[in-house]
Amino acid sequence: MDEILLEPLTGEAYGKAHQVFLRSCQDENKFRNMYLHAKPSLEYLVGKPVDVMSIGAGDGDFENHIVKGMSLNVESYYGLEPIQSYRETLEATAKHWGVRSIWMDGRPFASEFQLLTEARKDYDIVFFNHSLYYMDDPIECVKLALSYLKPGGKVFLFHTTDNGLSGLWKSFYGKYKVKWVNGVQYGGHGLSSEDICRQLEEVGIKSVIRKRHSESDVTQIMAEGCHGQAELLLSFYLNCNVSMATDDAKLIMKECLGRFIRRGDGGKLYFQHDDAVVEINK
């Protein structure tokens, strides 16, 4: 297996690629409503003061659907999000919710999550908002998150499936031994939601998985003449800076991507990115 040096997609570069991805969604509301999977499991918190921890908090869109959408009374909110613009948006959103205690943390969760031993141990909910991919040891991170919960609390993992980005990653990373710039290691890139559930079961942790089919219209982005947009989208899908990769690596990336492209009527191209929520009770 050949070794390839890749630059992780982080910071503002991730933000730009994420925006291209959102624009590709044929039904953005459907994409964003993937979080509704978690709602039935949170009904018992309505009307009570709630303490929330969110790992990979993003810009608050997720919390808007869960917190505001359910009219949860959030007493305190801890958000771990490395991208500054997202933190600023989320903090403003949390204030709008009326959250009394807000702690926004900008440390990179790839290397620092295991160091959050100063975190409180009385959260009602811990969310991994599509962030477990970046963890050196995803299963150990889940165990740590469980230790932050009150009795009866829940951990929710929003993650991709073998029929989505996780399958694409396995296809690409199975061809190359990836070495990341600056020595970063992303253990979660090789794990799908299904893999995580199996590994949790092996260490005695029960979980429930709910899957959702989703796909994006990538016809315009993949069209000839949209090279920059296509590279940004592929960067988001593979979580690396595609423009920094070698030509051979780019070719392999595109071949792997092609396996997840569906051709529709009128020459339309759709990329499949099924996702899931994994629920774990303390």
Short mmCIF file of C-alpha atoms in Angstrom, two decimals:
data_model
loop_
_atom_site.label_atom_id
_atom_site.label_comp_id
_atom_site.label_asym_id
_atom_site.label_seq_id
_atom_site.Cartn_x
_atom_site.Cartn_y
_atom_site.Cartn_z
CA MET A 1 0.00 0.00 0.00
CA ASP A 2 1.43 3.38 -1.01
CA GLU A 3 1.83 6.18 1.54
CA ILE A 4 0.41 9.61 0.80
CA LEU A 5 0.85 12.88 2.68
CA LEU A 6 -2.41 14.79 3.15
CA GLU A 7 -3.28 18.10 4.72
CA PRO A 8 -6.28 17.92 7.07
CA LEU A 9 -9.26 20.08 6.19
CA THR A 10 -9.51 22.39 9.19
CA GLY A 11 -10.39 25.93 10.20
CA GLU A 12 -11.77 28.35 7.62
CA ALA A 13 -10.90 25.99 4.74
CA TYR A 14 -13.36 23.52 6.23
CA GLY A 15 -15.95 26.29 6.48
CA LYS A 16 -15.67 27.07 2.74
CA ALA A 17 -15.92 23.42 1.76
CA HIS A 18 -18.90 22.95 4.09
CA GLN A 19 -20.75 25.81 2.40
CA VAL A 20 -20.24 24.19 -1.01
CA PHE A 21 -21.64 20.96 0.43
CA LEU A 22 -24.72 22.72 1.82
CA ARG A 23 -25.36 24.37 -1.54
CA SER A 24 -25.25 20.94 -3.17
CA CYS A 25 -28.07 19.55 -1.03
CA GLN A 26 -31.12 19.12 -3.21
CA ASP A 27 -33.36 19.70 -0.20
CA GLU A 28 -31.42 21.59 2.45
CA ASN A 29 -34.22 21.39 4.99
CA LYS A 30 -34.26 17.63 4.63
CA PHE A 31 -30.51 17.53 5.21
CA ARG A 32 -30.69 19.74 8.28
CA ASN A 33 -33.60 17.79 9.71
CA MET A 34 -31.40 14.72 10.19
CA TYR A 35 -31.21 15.92 13.78
CA LEU A 36 -34.90 15.19 14.24
CA HIS A 37 -33.83 11.57 14.79
CA ALA A 38 -32.87 12.59 18.31
CA LYS A 39 -36.08 14.40 19.25
CA PRO A 40 -38.15 11.44 20.51
CA SER A 41 -35.37 10.54 22.95
CA LEU A 42 -35.29 14.06 24.40
CA GLU A 43 -38.98 14.63 25.06
CA TYR A 44 -38.50 13.81 28.76
CA LEU A 45 -36.36 16.97 29.13
CA VAL A 46 -39.06 19.40 28.00
CA GLY A 47 -39.99 21.74 30.83
CA LYS A 48 -36.84 20.99 32.85
CA PRO A 49 -33.56 22.95 33.11
CA VAL A 50 -31.10 21.23 30.76
CA ASP A 51 -27.29 21.22 30.71
CA VAL A 52 -25.81 20.57 27.25
CA MET A 53 -22.31 19.69 26.01
CA SER A 54 -21.72 19.78 22.24
CA ILE A 55 -18.50 18.45 20.68
CA GLY A 56 -18.06 19.96 17.23
CA ALA A 57 -20.77 22.50 17.91
CA GLY A 58 -20.65 24.15 14.47
CA ASP A 59 -22.57 27.38 13.95
CA GLY A 60 -25.63 26.47 16.01
CA ASP A 61 -27.86 25.12 13.25
CA PHE A 62 -28.00 21.73 14.97
CA GLU A 63 -28.87 23.23 18.33
CA ASN A 64 -31.55 25.39 16.74
CA HIS A 65 -33.32 22.25 15.55
CA ILE A 66 -32.96 20.39 18.84
CA VAL A 67 -32.94 23.12 21.50
CA LYS A 68 -35.13 25.82 20.01
CA GLY A 69 -37.23 23.37 18.01
CA MET A 70 -38.20 21.54 21.19
CA SER A 71 -38.34 24.66 23.39
CA LEU A 72 -35.80 23.12 25.74
CA ASN A 73 -34.90 25.25 28.73
CA VAL A 74 -31.09 25.22 28.44
CA GLU A 75 -29.52 26.28 31.72
CA SER A 76 -25.90 25.90 30.63
CA TYR A 77 -24.17 25.20 27.33
CA TYR A 78 -20.62 24.05 26.67
CA GLY A 79 -19.60 24.12 23.00
CA LEU A 80 -16.28 22.80 21.69
CA GLU A 81 -15.73 24.27 18.20
CA PRO A 82 -12.32 25.12 16.66
CA ILE A 83 -13.65 27.47 13.94
CA GLN A 84 -13.84 30.99 15.35
CA SER A 85 -16.61 32.30 13.07
CA TYR A 86 -18.79 29.32 14.07
CA ARG A 87 -18.11 29.96 17.77
CA GLU A 88 -19.12 33.60 17.43
CA THR A 89 -22.37 32.70 15.64
CA LEU A 90 -23.17 29.96 18.13
CA GLU A 91 -22.49 32.13 21.16
CA ALA A 92 -24.85 34.78 19.81
CA THR A 93 -27.45 32.10 19.15
CA ALA A 94 -27.11 30.68 22.66
CA LYS A 95 -27.62 34.14 24.14
CA HIS A 96 -30.73 34.48 21.98
CA TRP A 97 -32.00 31.21 23.47
CA GLY A 98 -31.62 32.78 26.91
CA VAL A 99 -28.91 30.38 28.09
CA ARG A 100 -27.57 31.60 31.43
CA SER A 101 -24.13 29.99 31.31
CA ILE A 102 -22.21 29.73 28.02
CA TRP A 103 -18.69 28.33 27.65
CA MET A 104 -17.27 28.35 24.12
CA ASP A 105 -14.04 26.39 23.71
CA GLY A 106 -11.84 26.82 20.61
CA ARG A 107 -9.37 24.02 21.17
CA PRO A 108 -8.91 21.51 18.33
CA PHE A 109 -10.89 18.47 19.39
CA ALA A 110 -8.69 16.10 17.42
CA SER A 111 -5.97 16.35 20.03
CA GLU A 112 -7.55 18.01 23.04
CA PHE A 113 -10.83 16.26 23.77
CA GLN A 114 -9.17 13.72 26.00
CA LEU A 115 -7.77 16.60 28.07
CA LEU A 116 -11.16 18.03 29.03
CA THR A 117 -10.94 16.55 32.49
CA GLU A 118 -11.94 19.93 33.92
CA ALA A 119 -15.40 19.56 32.38
CA ARG A 120 -18.33 19.21 34.73
CA LYS A 121 -19.80 15.78 35.39
CA ASP A 122 -23.48 16.71 35.38
CA TYR A 123 -24.62 17.19 31.78
CA ASP A 124 -27.99 15.93 30.61
CA ILE A 125 -26.83 15.54 27.01
CA VAL A 126 -23.49 15.22 25.22
CA PHE A 127 -23.67 15.62 21.44
CA PHE A 128 -20.95 14.61 18.98
CA ASN A 129 -22.05 16.68 16.01
CA HIS A 130 -20.23 14.88 13.16
CA SER A 131 -17.01 15.28 15.13
CA LEU A 132 -16.07 11.77 16.21
CA TYR A 133 -14.13 11.32 12.94
CA TYR A 134 -11.41 13.61 14.26
CA MET A 135 -10.75 11.74 17.49
CA ASP A 136 -7.60 9.71 17.98
CA ASP A 137 -9.59 6.99 19.79
CA PRO A 138 -13.33 7.40 19.16
CA ILE A 139 -14.47 4.65 21.55
CA GLU A 140 -12.42 6.06 24.44
CA CYS A 141 -13.92 9.48 23.70
CA VAL A 142 -17.42 8.03 23.98
CA LYS A 143 -16.50 6.48 27.33
CA LEU A 144 -15.20 9.85 28.51
CA ALA A 145 -18.39 11.57 27.35
CA LEU A 146 -20.47 9.07 29.33
CA SER A 147 -18.53 10.07 32.45
CA TYR A 148 -19.71 13.68 31.98
CA LEU A 149 -23.38 12.74 32.25
CA LYS A 150 -25.85 12.89 35.08
CA PRO A 151 -27.52 9.57 35.91
CA GLY A 152 -30.01 8.97 33.12
CA GLY A 153 -28.17 11.26 30.70
CA LYS A 154 -27.62 10.48 27.03
CA VAL A 155 -24.81 10.69 24.48
CA PHE A 156 -25.79 11.23 20.85
CA LEU A 157 -23.35 10.53 18.01
CA PHE A 158 -24.27 12.08 14.65
CA HIS A 159 -22.11 10.14 12.20
CA THR A 160 -22.01 8.78 8.64
CA THR A 161 -22.72 5.23 7.52
CA ASP A 162 -21.17 2.57 5.30
CA ASN A 163 -23.69 3.72 2.70
CA GLY A 164 -22.36 7.27 2.82
CA LEU A 165 -19.17 9.18 3.61
CA SER A 166 -17.77 6.41 5.80
CA GLY A 167 -17.95 4.06 2.82
CA LEU A 168 -16.17 6.64 0.66
CA TRP A 169 -13.43 7.06 3.27
CA LYS A 170 -12.92 3.32 3.55
CA SER A 171 -12.68 3.09 -0.23
CA PHE A 172 -10.00 5.80 -0.43
CA TYR A 173 -8.07 5.19 2.78
CA GLY A 174 -8.03 1.49 1.96
CA LYS A 175 -5.85 2.28 -1.07
CA TYR A 176 -3.41 4.56 0.69
CA LYS A 177 -1.63 4.61 4.00
CA VAL A 178 -2.40 8.22 4.86
CA LYS A 179 0.14 10.34 6.68
CA TRP A 180 -1.25 13.67 7.84
CA VAL A 181 0.67 16.94 7.79
CA ASN A 182 1.87 17.91 11.29
CA GLY A 183 1.50 14.31 12.44
CA VAL A 184 -2.26 14.55 13.05
CA GLN A 185 -3.96 11.17 13.31
CA TYR A 186 -7.69 10.82 12.70
CA GLY A 187 -8.75 7.45 14.10
CA GLY A 188 -12.43 7.95 13.32
CA HIS A 189 -11.99 8.16 9.55
CA GLY A 190 -12.06 4.38 9.33
CA LEU A 191 -15.24 3.97 11.39
CA SER A 192 -18.86 4.12 10.27
CA SER A 193 -21.87 4.35 12.56
CA GLU A 194 -22.26 0.59 12.18
CA ASP A 195 -18.60 0.02 13.17
CA ILE A 196 -18.96 2.25 16.23
CA CYS A 197 -22.03 0.35 17.44
CA ARG A 198 -20.19 -2.97 17.04
CA GLN A 199 -17.12 -1.71 18.92
CA LEU A 200 -19.24 -0.23 21.70
CA GLU A 201 -20.99 -3.58 22.10
CA GLU A 202 -17.61 -5.31 22.37
CA VAL A 203 -16.76 -3.18 25.43
CA GLY A 204 -20.19 -3.66 27.00
CA ILE A 205 -21.83 -0.37 25.96
CA LYS A 206 -25.31 -0.69 24.49
CA SER A 207 -26.43 1.69 21.76
CA VAL A 208 -29.35 2.31 19.42
CA ILE A 209 -28.79 3.42 15.82
CA ARG A 210 -31.28 5.25 13.59
CA LYS A 211 -30.30 5.67 9.93
CA ARG A 212 -31.50 8.20 7.37
CA HIS A 213 -31.08 8.19 3.61
CA SER A 214 -29.81 11.43 2.09
CA GLU A 215 -28.26 12.55 -1.17
CA SER A 216 -27.11 15.76 -2.83
CA ASP A 217 -27.49 17.04 -6.37
CA VAL A 218 -23.89 17.51 -7.51
CA THR A 219 -24.62 17.95 -11.23
CA GLN A 220 -23.50 21.57 -11.49
CA ILE A 221 -20.57 21.23 -9.10
CA MET A 222 -19.16 18.23 -10.96
CA ALA A 223 -19.68 19.85 -14.38
CA GLU A 224 -16.73 20.80 -16.55
CA GLY A 225 -15.50 24.30 -15.71
CA CYS A 226 -16.37 24.03 -12.01
CA HIS A 227 -13.03 22.54 -11.04
CA GLY A 228 -12.57 24.70 -7.93
CA GLN A 229 -16.05 23.93 -6.58
CA ALA A 230 -15.65 20.23 -7.28
CA GLU A 231 -12.35 20.14 -5.37
CA LEU A 232 -13.93 21.92 -2.41
CA LEU A 233 -16.78 19.42 -2.36
CA LEU A 234 -14.41 16.46 -2.60
CA SER A 235 -12.29 18.06 0.15
CA PHE A 236 -15.38 18.13 2.38
CA TYR A 237 -16.29 14.55 1.55
CA LEU A 238 -12.78 13.21 2.24
CA ASN A 239 -11.96 15.68 5.02
CA CYS A 240 -8.64 16.66 3.48
CA ASN A 241 -7.35 19.52 1.34
CA VAL A 242 -7.68 17.92 -2.11
CA SER A 243 -5.91 20.81 -3.84
CA MET A 244 -2.73 19.88 -1.91
CA ALA A 245 -2.83 16.22 -2.99
CA THR A 246 -0.78 14.72 -5.81
CA ASP A 247 -2.38 14.16 -9.22
CA ASP A 248 -2.36 10.37 -8.69
CA ALA A 249 -4.12 10.77 -5.35
CA LYS A 250 -6.71 13.09 -6.88
CA LEU A 251 -7.45 10.49 -9.57
CA ILE A 252 -7.96 7.79 -6.93
CA MET A 253 -10.18 10.17 -4.94
CA LYS A 254 -12.39 10.80 -7.96
CA GLU A 255 -12.59 7.08 -8.76
CA CYS A 256 -13.68 6.33 -5.19
CA LEU A 257 -16.21 9.16 -5.31
CA GLY A 258 -17.69 7.75 -8.52
CA ARG A 259 -18.83 4.61 -6.70
CA PHE A 260 -21.21 6.71 -4.62
CA ILE A 261 -22.62 8.79 -7.47
CA ARG A 262 -26.09 7.93 -8.75
CA ARG A 263 -27.16 8.98 -12.23
CA GLY A 264 -30.72 10.28 -12.38
CA ASP A 265 -33.07 11.49 -15.09
CA GLY A 266 -31.86 14.20 -17.46
CA GLY A 267 -28.19 13.55 -16.73
CA LYS A 268 -28.50 14.53 -13.07
CA LEU A 269 -25.77 13.34 -10.68
CA TYR A 270 -26.50 12.59 -7.02
CA PHE A 271 -24.00 11.84 -4.28
CA GLN A 272 -25.26 9.57 -1.53
CA HIS A 273 -24.37 10.56 2.02
CA ASP A 274 -26.59 8.53 4.34
CA ASP A 275 -26.14 9.35 8.00
CA ALA A 276 -27.28 8.12 11.39
CA VAL A 277 -27.69 9.05 15.02
CA VAL A 278 -26.36 6.64 17.63
CA GLU A 279 -27.96 6.98 21.07
CA ILE A 280 -26.20 5.78 24.22
CA ASN A 281 -27.74 5.88 27.69
CA LYS A 282 -25.73 6.15 30.86
#
